[in-house]
Amino acid sequence: MKDEPRANLLIVDDNRGHRQALAKLFSKEGYKVALATNGEEALDILSKDSFELIITDLRMPRKGGLQLLKEIKALSPQTMVIIVTAYGDYISYHEAMRGGVFEYLNKPIKRNEILAVAEKALIWRKAIGNNLE
Amino acid sequence: VYILTQTRVKEVRKGMEFDSHGFSIKGRLTPDEVTFAVLRTLALAGGVVALFLVPLRPEHREHLFPLIAAFIGYKGLLYLSLYLKPEKARRLFLLTLSFDLAFVFVLIWFTGGFESHFYLLFYLLIALNAYHFGARVGLTAASASGILYLFAYFLAPQSALHWTHLAARIALFGLLGVSLGFMADRERKAKDEAERLNRELEEALNRLREAQQRLIHSERMATIGKMSAKVAHEVRNPLSSISLNAEMLEDIIRACPGPFMAEAAEILASIKTEVEALGGVTEEYLRFARLPRPKPEDDSVNEMLEELLDFIKGEASQRQISITRTFSPDLPPLRFDRALLRQAVLNLIKNAFEAMPSGGELVVGTCYRDGQVQVTVTDTGAGIEEGFLGRVFDPFYTTKDHGTGLGLTIARQIIHDHRGTLTCQSVPGQGATFIISIPKGEAQPYA
C-alpha cells in the first residue's frame, strides 16, 4: 500500500498552517500530496501532473476557489473537487454546486469528516469512470 | 396698554418656559390668559383703591363697603372658577367682562356721572378685551360701554359739559375697540402661522434626527458585520488546522500508551473542547455578518411559534424548564420572514434558558395591541439590573462566560428590519420579559 498511493491529491490553501495540517493528515492515510498556495499555482501544477482529487480553499489571492473549480472542470471533468472554506455562504455554496463541486465544507473541519468525504469522492470518481467506459 | 400687554405676554411666556410646573393657574392657562387675568386685576384693584381717595357723594358713601366686598367676592369666585375649569377660561372672561363694565358704570354713577374720571376705566376694559378677544368683542365692549356711560350721564345730575364731549368719548370707545381688535387679530394670525411653521419645522427636524439615528445605527451594524466576518475568517483558518492537528496528535497518543499519555489525552480533550466552543462563536459572528434582508410573506405568528416551541421542548425539559404558551387566538396574519423571525425568537429563548441555569418557567405569548402584533418571551431567571437594560442589545455585550454578545443584537436587527421594536423589561430577581412589536400595517422592510 505504501508503494502504491491511494490517489494523487492536490491541496490548495493560502493558509500555511491549514495546508500543512491537511498534507500531513492525507500523507499518513497513504495519499500522494502536492501543495499550492493559490489558484494560479494550482493550475501550473495541474498542467504538469494529473490529480484524482483536489481540496481547495475558497478565498485566496490571485485566483480563488470558484474560478479554479471552473477551470479544472473545463480541463478534466473527472477530477473531484472539494471546497473547504472559512467564509462559507449560500451564494458561493450554490455557485460551487452548479460548478460541479463534490462537497462544500466549512472550517473548522474534522479529521474523520474530510477523510470520509475524500474517500467517497474517489469511489464516485471510479463509478463514473466505469460508467463512461 | 398695547405695549404693556405685549411686554407682559413676553415675560409670562418666558416664565412659562422656565417654570411650567410653578403656580398652578399658570400651568393650566395659556400665557395670554394669565396676562389678561393679571392686567384685569390690576385695573380693577386700581379702581377700588381710587374709591377710597376720591370724594363720594354723601348718599353713596354708605354703599361703598358693600360694593368693595361684592367686588372682592366676585373676583375670588372668578379665580376659583378659572382654577377649577381652566378649559372654560374664554367663557369666564367674557362673562366677567359684563360684570366689570357694570362695576365701572356703578363707579361712574357714584362719583359724579359725567364729571367722574372713572370713564377712563372703560377705555382700559375695551382695550384689554379687544386685545385679548379681537375686533368683534372689542366693538361689543365699546358699544356696551357707550350705552352704560349714557345711562350714568342720565342718572347723575347734569353737568355743565356739552353733549358733544359725551359723543366724542363714546366714539373713541368704538375707535379703540375696533382698531386694537383688528391689530390683535392680525398679530394672532401671524403668531398662529409662526407657531404652525415652527411645529412643522420641529417635526421635520425630528424626522431628520430619527433618519440620521437609523443611518448611524445601520452603518455601525454594517461595520460590526464586516468586522465580525473578518474576525471569523481569520479565526476559522487557524482553528481548522488546530483541530486537525489535535486529532492527529490524539492518534499518536493513542498509539503509544504510557504513564504520561493519560494526562496528555486529558489536555488534548480540553483543547478540543475549546476549539469546538470557539467554532461555535465564529459561527455566530458569521450569522450576524450575513444576516439577510427579510423576504416577508403572509404567515401566522402563532403557527411559527408552535413549531419553534415543539422544536425546543426537549432541551427545555432537560434544563428543568417548563414552557407556558399564552397565544391570542385572534392574532391577525402578519407579513414577515418566517425563518428570520424564528431565528430572533429562538435567540430570545436561548437567552432565557441561559438566564435560568437551575430551571424555571418560560412563558411565550402573543397578542394584538394598537395595530401591533406582539410576541413576549418571559423567563423566571435572575433578571437584569436597571443600569444594564439599555445595553443588553449592544453588539458584543455579554455577561456569560462563552457568550458572543451577538444573540440579542441579531434578534433586534431582525425585528428592526421588520420595522418593529424589541424592548426589554425586568425586575431584578424576578426575571425578564422581551417584547417584540411588529406593526401590522407596515409590510415593507426598510429599503
XYZ file of C-alpha atoms in Angstrom:
580
model
C 0.000 0.000 0.000
C 2.899 2.301 0.740
C 4.342 1.819 -2.727
C 1.042 2.450 -4.480
C -0.584 5.720 -3.325
C -4.337 5.692 -2.781
C -4.703 8.733 -5.003
C -2.964 11.847 -6.253
C -4.229 14.761 -4.150
C -3.636 18.483 -4.647
C -4.233 20.755 -1.651
C -4.763 24.440 -2.450
C -4.892 26.849 0.501
C -3.265 30.211 1.187
C -3.194 29.471 4.917
C 0.091 27.726 5.584
C -0.956 26.025 8.823
C -4.097 24.578 7.328
C -2.336 23.472 4.146
C 0.297 21.615 6.140
C -2.175 20.025 8.556
C -4.187 18.640 5.623
C -0.972 17.482 3.881
C 0.167 15.592 6.957
C -3.257 14.028 7.513
C -3.617 12.770 3.950
C 0.019 11.667 3.633
C -0.466 9.467 6.686
C -3.541 7.973 5.049
C -1.467 6.986 2.023
C -2.285 9.768 -0.411
C 0.356 11.351 -2.640
C 0.019 15.007 -1.784
C 1.031 18.132 -3.726
C 0.603 21.683 -2.397
C -0.325 25.043 -3.915
C -0.955 28.413 -2.217
C -3.462 29.809 -4.711
C -5.473 29.066 -7.850
C -2.801 30.163 -10.305
C -0.152 27.988 -8.711
C -2.588 25.088 -8.671
C -3.231 25.414 -12.423
C 0.547 25.473 -13.012
C 0.932 22.189 -11.133
C -2.142 20.733 -12.898
C -0.601 21.416 -16.285
C 2.336 19.175 -15.372
C 0.654 16.464 -13.306
C -2.721 14.817 -13.120
C -4.755 14.521 -9.895
C -7.758 12.439 -8.935
C -8.744 14.747 -6.112
C -8.317 18.463 -5.298
C -9.112 20.047 -1.948
C -9.215 23.821 -2.279
C -9.897 26.876 -0.169
C -12.432 29.427 -1.468
C -10.912 32.828 -0.799
C -7.325 33.094 -1.966
C -5.237 35.873 -3.508
C -4.737 35.911 -7.296
C -7.201 33.130 -8.103
C -9.961 31.934 -5.793
C -11.525 28.504 -5.391
C -14.611 29.080 -7.566
C -12.594 30.216 -10.597
C -10.177 27.327 -10.051
C -13.109 24.886 -9.933
C -14.405 26.226 -13.239
C -11.037 25.847 -14.965
C -10.345 22.383 -13.536
C -13.762 21.132 -14.684
C -13.082 22.526 -18.164
C -9.654 20.878 -18.214
C -10.531 17.458 -16.744
C -14.151 16.878 -15.723
C -13.332 13.624 -13.873
C -11.173 15.402 -11.289
C -13.075 15.562 -7.996
C -13.001 18.904 -6.191
C -13.779 19.503 -2.536
C -14.074 23.088 -1.287
C -13.136 23.876 2.301
C -13.816 27.441 3.426
C -13.629 29.632 6.484
C -16.143 32.020 4.983
C -18.905 29.900 3.524
C -22.190 31.395 2.443
C -25.220 30.322 0.490
C -24.289 32.161 -2.708
C -20.830 30.636 -3.048
C -22.239 27.245 -2.000
C -24.828 27.440 -4.759
C -22.275 28.527 -7.327
C -19.842 25.778 -6.320
C -22.577 23.138 -6.560
C -23.522 24.324 -10.039
C -19.843 24.316 -10.967
C -19.672 20.608 -10.165
C -18.003 20.597 -6.749
C -18.207 17.241 -4.961
C -18.571 18.683 -1.478
C -18.523 22.066 0.218
C -17.255 22.073 3.818
C -16.972 24.813 6.406
C -13.861 25.320 8.520
C -13.107 24.218 11.178
C -13.221 20.734 9.690
C -12.920 17.394 11.451
C -10.416 14.723 10.511
C -12.977 11.972 10.044
C -15.265 14.227 8.074
C -12.691 15.298 5.481
C -11.251 11.758 5.173
C -14.702 10.276 4.615
C -15.610 12.913 2.037
C -12.311 12.331 0.176
C -12.889 8.567 0.241
C -16.409 8.967 -1.066
C -15.251 11.340 -3.820
C -12.783 8.714 -5.053
C -15.461 5.992 -5.053
C -17.732 8.278 -7.084
C -14.939 9.064 -9.478
C -14.323 5.378 -10.010
C -18.005 4.674 -10.556
C -18.330 7.475 -13.087
C -15.180 6.277 -14.851
C -16.545 2.713 -15.085
C -19.815 4.010 -16.462
C -18.043 6.055 -19.087
C -16.022 3.052 -20.170
C -51.751 99.438 27.173
C -50.821 97.587 23.993
C -47.086 97.828 24.642
C -47.568 96.989 28.296
C -49.609 93.923 27.372
C -47.061 92.800 24.788
C -44.265 93.053 27.332
C -46.299 91.140 29.873
C -47.067 88.392 27.377
C -43.375 88.012 26.644
C -42.484 87.996 30.324
C -45.137 85.477 31.205
C -44.178 83.305 28.263
C -40.565 83.360 29.412
C -41.728 82.454 32.901
C -43.727 79.543 31.489
C -40.734 78.149 29.687
C -38.612 78.087 32.796
C -41.256 77.114 35.276
C -44.184 75.330 33.721
C -44.929 73.489 36.972
C -44.899 76.570 39.161
C -48.066 78.414 40.068
C -50.854 76.031 39.246
C -53.081 78.544 37.446
C -50.127 79.491 35.269
C -49.662 75.857 34.352
C -53.287 75.393 33.397
C -53.954 78.626 31.476
C -52.251 79.899 28.350
C -49.683 82.678 28.878
C -52.076 85.145 27.223
C -54.882 84.243 29.592
C -52.612 84.670 32.601
C -51.526 88.113 31.370
C -55.115 89.020 30.790
C -56.155 87.962 34.260
C -53.279 89.869 35.870
C -53.999 93.065 33.927
C -57.704 92.924 34.763
C -56.946 92.554 38.416
C -54.533 95.486 38.350
C -57.011 97.700 36.514
C -59.934 96.998 38.778
C -57.930 96.938 42.012
C -56.671 100.377 40.996
C -60.281 101.456 40.730
C -61.114 100.199 44.229
C -58.091 101.948 45.740
C -59.120 105.144 43.987
C -62.581 104.870 45.581
C -61.047 105.500 48.981
C -59.332 108.610 47.742
C -61.974 110.342 45.650
C -64.736 112.401 47.277
C -68.008 110.428 47.115
C -71.485 111.828 47.290
C -72.805 111.556 50.873
C -75.806 109.430 49.805
C -73.475 106.931 48.105
C -70.846 106.713 50.864
C -72.845 104.022 52.699
C -72.775 101.799 49.571
C -69.002 101.892 49.336
C -68.113 98.986 51.644
C -70.788 96.549 50.397
C -69.593 97.406 46.878
C -65.957 96.632 47.656
C -66.961 93.407 49.469
C -69.074 92.353 46.473
C -66.160 93.155 44.155
C -63.676 91.091 46.188
C -66.132 88.187 46.420
C -66.747 88.333 42.698
C -63.022 88.350 41.893
C -62.438 85.426 44.264
C -65.201 83.498 42.521
C -63.678 84.290 39.127
C -60.238 82.968 40.084
C -61.711 79.900 41.751
C -63.685 79.150 38.591
C -60.562 79.700 36.480
C -58.639 77.287 38.686
C -61.339 74.603 38.614
C -62.330 74.944 34.953
C -59.351 76.365 33.074
C -60.785 74.999 29.821
C -63.693 77.442 30.195
C -61.403 80.488 30.618
C -62.701 82.201 27.478
C -66.331 81.989 28.555
C -65.500 83.110 32.082
C -63.570 86.128 30.837
C -66.430 87.106 28.526
C -68.963 86.686 31.319
C -66.921 88.773 33.731
C -66.437 91.471 31.122
C -70.106 92.336 31.535
C -69.749 92.438 35.338
C -66.647 94.598 35.032
C -68.444 97.036 32.763
C -71.331 97.155 35.201
C -68.909 97.800 38.029
C -67.319 100.707 36.196
C -70.799 102.010 35.457
C -71.652 101.998 39.184
C -68.328 103.646 39.942
C -69.037 106.469 37.482
C -72.544 106.875 38.742
C -71.380 107.104 42.362
C -68.586 109.525 41.604
C -70.444 112.211 39.733
C -71.596 110.781 36.414
C -70.248 112.827 33.563
C -67.956 114.715 35.929
C -66.244 111.456 37.058
C -62.881 110.481 35.600
C -63.588 106.798 36.031
C -64.917 106.680 32.476
C -61.223 106.092 31.639
C -61.651 102.567 33.035
C -63.979 101.875 30.096
C -61.002 102.520 27.793
C -58.913 100.108 29.773
C -61.542 97.367 29.668
C -62.214 97.877 25.965
C -58.502 97.873 25.150
C -57.786 94.738 27.150
C -60.733 92.778 25.774
C -60.162 93.935 22.201
C -56.560 92.868 22.507
C -57.438 89.523 24.033
C -60.549 88.549 22.038
C -60.221 90.532 18.814
C -62.221 93.162 16.930
C -65.689 91.659 17.458
C -65.551 91.567 21.245
C -63.734 94.932 21.174
C -66.623 96.532 19.311
C -69.211 94.854 21.578
C -67.402 96.059 24.696
C -67.205 99.592 23.199
C -70.947 99.622 22.407
C -71.852 98.341 25.895
C -69.537 100.937 27.458
C -71.194 103.675 25.372
C -74.682 102.673 26.463
C -73.681 102.369 30.136
C -71.924 105.726 30.003
C -75.097 107.280 28.608
C -77.106 105.766 31.477
C -74.635 107.123 34.026
C -74.939 110.504 32.330
C -78.716 110.486 32.750
C -78.739 109.035 36.273
C -76.249 111.501 37.744
C -77.168 115.199 37.939
C -76.443 117.051 34.754
C -73.111 118.713 34.443
C -72.087 121.838 32.653
C -70.291 119.937 29.901
C -71.768 119.943 26.392
C -73.259 116.688 24.980
C -70.628 116.705 22.178
C -67.985 115.773 24.780
C -70.036 112.725 25.647
C -70.417 111.804 21.976
C -66.666 112.198 21.382
C -65.826 109.943 24.334
C -68.288 107.251 23.196
C -66.971 107.469 19.616
C -63.443 106.972 20.990
C -64.620 103.796 22.792
C -65.611 102.336 19.422
C -62.473 103.504 17.668
C -60.234 101.982 20.340
C -62.141 98.692 20.416
C -62.136 98.210 16.651
C -58.585 99.340 15.878
C -56.910 97.465 18.713
C -59.094 94.431 17.989
C -58.010 94.353 14.360
C -54.391 94.750 15.343
C -54.710 91.894 17.832
C -56.423 89.706 15.229
C -53.619 90.374 12.774
C -50.977 89.665 15.369
C -52.732 86.473 16.468
C -52.901 85.217 12.884
C -49.201 85.925 12.408
C -48.422 84.196 15.665
C -50.517 81.137 14.747
C -48.767 80.963 11.387
C -45.345 81.258 13.026
C -46.296 78.570 15.528
C -47.549 76.301 12.753
C -44.314 76.774 10.804
C -42.324 76.193 13.944
C -44.223 72.972 14.623
C -43.673 71.798 11.064
C -40.002 72.642 11.328
C -39.717 70.767 14.596
C -41.468 67.727 13.129
C -39.194 67.785 10.085
C -36.186 68.119 12.370
C -37.351 65.158 14.455
C -37.861 63.056 11.353
C -34.414 64.040 10.141
C -32.895 63.213 13.511
C -34.601 59.811 13.504
C -33.388 59.099 9.974
C -29.891 60.124 10.977
C -30.018 57.860 14.032
C -31.204 54.993 11.860
C -28.429 55.658 9.370
C -25.781 55.806 12.085
C -27.177 52.600 13.565
C -27.224 50.731 10.275
C -23.740 51.982 9.362
C -22.497 50.864 12.741
C -24.134 47.480 12.269
C -22.596 47.169 8.810
C -19.140 47.962 10.172
C -19.566 45.482 13.010
C -20.816 42.950 10.467
C -17.715 43.394 8.326
C -15.510 43.160 11.377
C -17.287 40.007 12.543
C -16.815 38.405 9.132
C -13.135 39.325 9.108
C -12.587 38.001 12.631
C -14.496 34.815 11.865
C -12.456 34.246 8.716
C -9.155 34.935 10.432
C -10.026 32.680 13.359
C -11.582 29.791 11.453
C -8.495 29.103 9.364
C -6.087 28.520 12.262
C -8.930 26.908 14.222
C -9.344 24.327 11.492
C -5.632 23.462 11.495
C -5.553 23.351 15.317
C -8.499 20.960 15.202
C -6.889 18.707 12.575
C -3.526 18.722 14.347
C -5.139 17.919 17.683
C -6.912 14.945 16.172
C -3.686 13.694 14.608
C -1.948 14.132 17.949
C -4.734 12.108 19.521
C -3.907 9.230 17.144
C -0.265 9.376 18.177
C -1.126 9.416 21.879
C -3.500 6.512 21.465
C -0.798 4.545 19.611
C 1.818 4.878 22.366
C 0.306 4.189 25.779
C 2.478 5.251 28.686
C 2.359 6.848 32.143
C 2.176 10.433 30.796
C -0.142 9.695 27.946
C -3.313 9.654 30.072
C -2.589 13.217 31.129
C -1.682 14.175 27.570
C -5.031 12.781 26.378
C -6.806 14.865 29.004
C -5.005 18.036 27.915
C -5.853 17.274 24.312
C -9.507 16.725 25.160
C -9.655 20.190 26.752
C -8.015 21.707 23.644
C -10.670 20.049 21.502
C -13.480 21.360 23.747
C -12.160 24.902 23.481
C -11.754 24.601 19.722
C -15.344 23.466 19.460
C -16.584 26.389 21.586
C -14.559 28.832 19.508
C -16.017 27.281 16.349
C -19.485 27.994 17.736
C -18.539 31.606 18.491
C -17.275 32.229 14.951
C -20.466 30.625 13.649
C -22.483 33.290 15.473
C -20.187 36.047 14.154
C -20.793 34.865 10.620
C -24.544 34.626 11.194
C -24.519 38.273 12.277
C -22.302 39.352 9.385
C -24.542 37.660 6.847
C -27.955 38.472 8.231
C -30.114 38.525 5.074
C -32.782 41.118 4.319
C -36.245 39.835 5.222
C -38.416 38.380 2.472
C -41.819 38.847 4.106
C -44.854 36.719 3.303
C -48.327 36.496 4.860
C -47.932 33.978 7.635
C -49.197 33.051 11.083
C -47.001 34.073 14.016
C -48.786 31.593 16.329
C -48.070 28.692 13.981
C -44.413 29.649 13.682
C -44.127 29.810 17.487
C -45.952 26.486 17.984
C -43.453 24.835 15.671
C -40.480 26.537 17.351
C -41.616 25.619 20.881
C -42.145 21.998 19.826
C -38.595 22.070 18.488
C -37.051 23.285 21.777
C -39.343 21.218 24.052
C -36.708 18.525 24.523
C -33.944 20.883 25.562
C -36.304 22.746 27.892
C -37.246 19.601 29.801
C -33.568 18.644 30.042
C -32.934 22.023 31.642
C -35.923 21.575 34.013
C -37.726 24.464 32.357
C -41.486 24.349 31.860
C -42.992 26.102 28.861
C -46.275 28.030 29.024
C -47.943 29.240 25.826
C -50.305 32.215 26.057
C -51.201 32.738 22.415
C -54.009 35.073 21.422
C -56.424 33.204 19.135
C -57.425 36.482 17.434
C -53.935 37.326 16.172
C -54.249 38.676 12.621
C -51.961 37.282 9.914
C -48.752 39.266 9.536
C -46.286 39.755 6.700
C -42.929 38.530 7.971
C -39.921 36.402 7.090
C -40.624 33.146 8.891
C -37.017 31.932 9.038
C -35.690 35.262 10.331
C -38.406 35.892 12.920
C -37.987 32.306 14.084
C -34.265 32.994 14.488
C -34.993 36.155 16.514
C -37.402 34.376 18.885
C -35.028 31.412 19.160
C -32.253 33.779 20.256
C -34.566 35.248 22.922
C -35.462 31.737 24.112
C -31.781 30.724 24.226
C -31.098 33.829 26.265
C -33.984 32.925 28.606
C -32.642 29.358 29.002
C -29.228 30.688 29.951
C -30.831 33.042 32.468
C -32.357 30.021 34.263
C -29.409 27.651 34.926
C -31.301 25.756 37.620
C -34.646 25.562 35.841
C -37.733 27.753 35.849
C -40.614 28.773 33.664
C -40.580 30.116 30.121
C -43.724 31.959 29.018
C -44.138 32.708 25.327
C -47.198 34.729 24.419
C -48.742 36.682 21.575
C -51.279 39.467 21.417
C -52.578 42.160 19.087
C -52.445 45.692 20.518
C -52.727 49.141 18.874
C -52.129 47.810 15.377
C -49.076 45.863 16.519
C -48.558 42.123 16.664
C -46.638 41.412 19.868
C -44.612 38.401 20.909
C -43.411 38.234 24.513
C -40.749 35.925 25.915
C -40.617 35.856 29.717
C -38.242 33.951 31.973
C -38.074 33.476 35.742
C -34.307 33.966 35.927
C -32.173 36.472 37.802
C -33.418 39.429 35.749
C -31.401 42.385 34.531
C -30.217 45.316 36.672
C -31.805 48.587 35.561
C -28.465 50.087 34.574
C -27.817 47.259 32.105
C -31.256 47.204 30.455
C -30.153 49.666 27.781
C -27.020 47.694 26.968
C -28.315 44.153 26.506
C -28.808 44.701 22.769
C -25.362 46.246 22.212
C -23.103 44.155 19.979
C -20.580 42.036 21.928
C -22.172 42.882 25.284
C -22.380 39.698 27.317
C -22.414 38.553 30.931
C -21.833 34.893 30.084
C -18.531 33.007 30.008
C -18.950 31.739 26.492
C -21.355 34.255 25.010
C -20.627 36.150 21.804
C -22.820 39.072 22.823
C -24.481 38.893 19.426
C -27.612 36.798 20.067
C -29.791 39.704 21.224
C -28.165 42.080 18.727
C -29.131 39.719 15.910
C -32.676 39.431 17.315
C -33.060 43.218 17.490
C -31.626 43.702 13.986
C -34.136 41.204 12.580
C -37.029 42.989 14.317
C -35.768 46.397 13.112
C -35.610 45.019 9.580
C -39.313 44.203 10.005
C -39.916 47.849 11.070
C -40.683 46.641 14.572
C -39.213 47.167 18.009
C -37.658 44.817 20.532
C -37.661 46.010 24.128
C -36.795 44.504 27.470
C -38.391 44.877 30.904
C -37.039 43.325 34.058
C -37.444 43.248 37.796
C -34.093 42.087 39.203
C -34.573 38.779 40.984
C -37.871 38.054 39.253
C -36.896 37.505 35.643
C -37.070 39.426 32.397
C -39.551 39.953 29.574
C -38.583 40.657 25.990
C -41.297 42.211 23.837
C -41.314 42.082 20.058
C -43.770 44.527 18.418
C -44.263 44.475 14.672
C -46.762 46.870 13.065
C -49.480 45.010 11.217
C -49.836 47.647 8.504
C -46.178 48.050 7.646
C -45.422 45.067 5.500
C -42.391 46.505 3.761
C -38.963 46.144 5.341
C -36.596 49.122 5.272
C -35.497 49.816 1.719
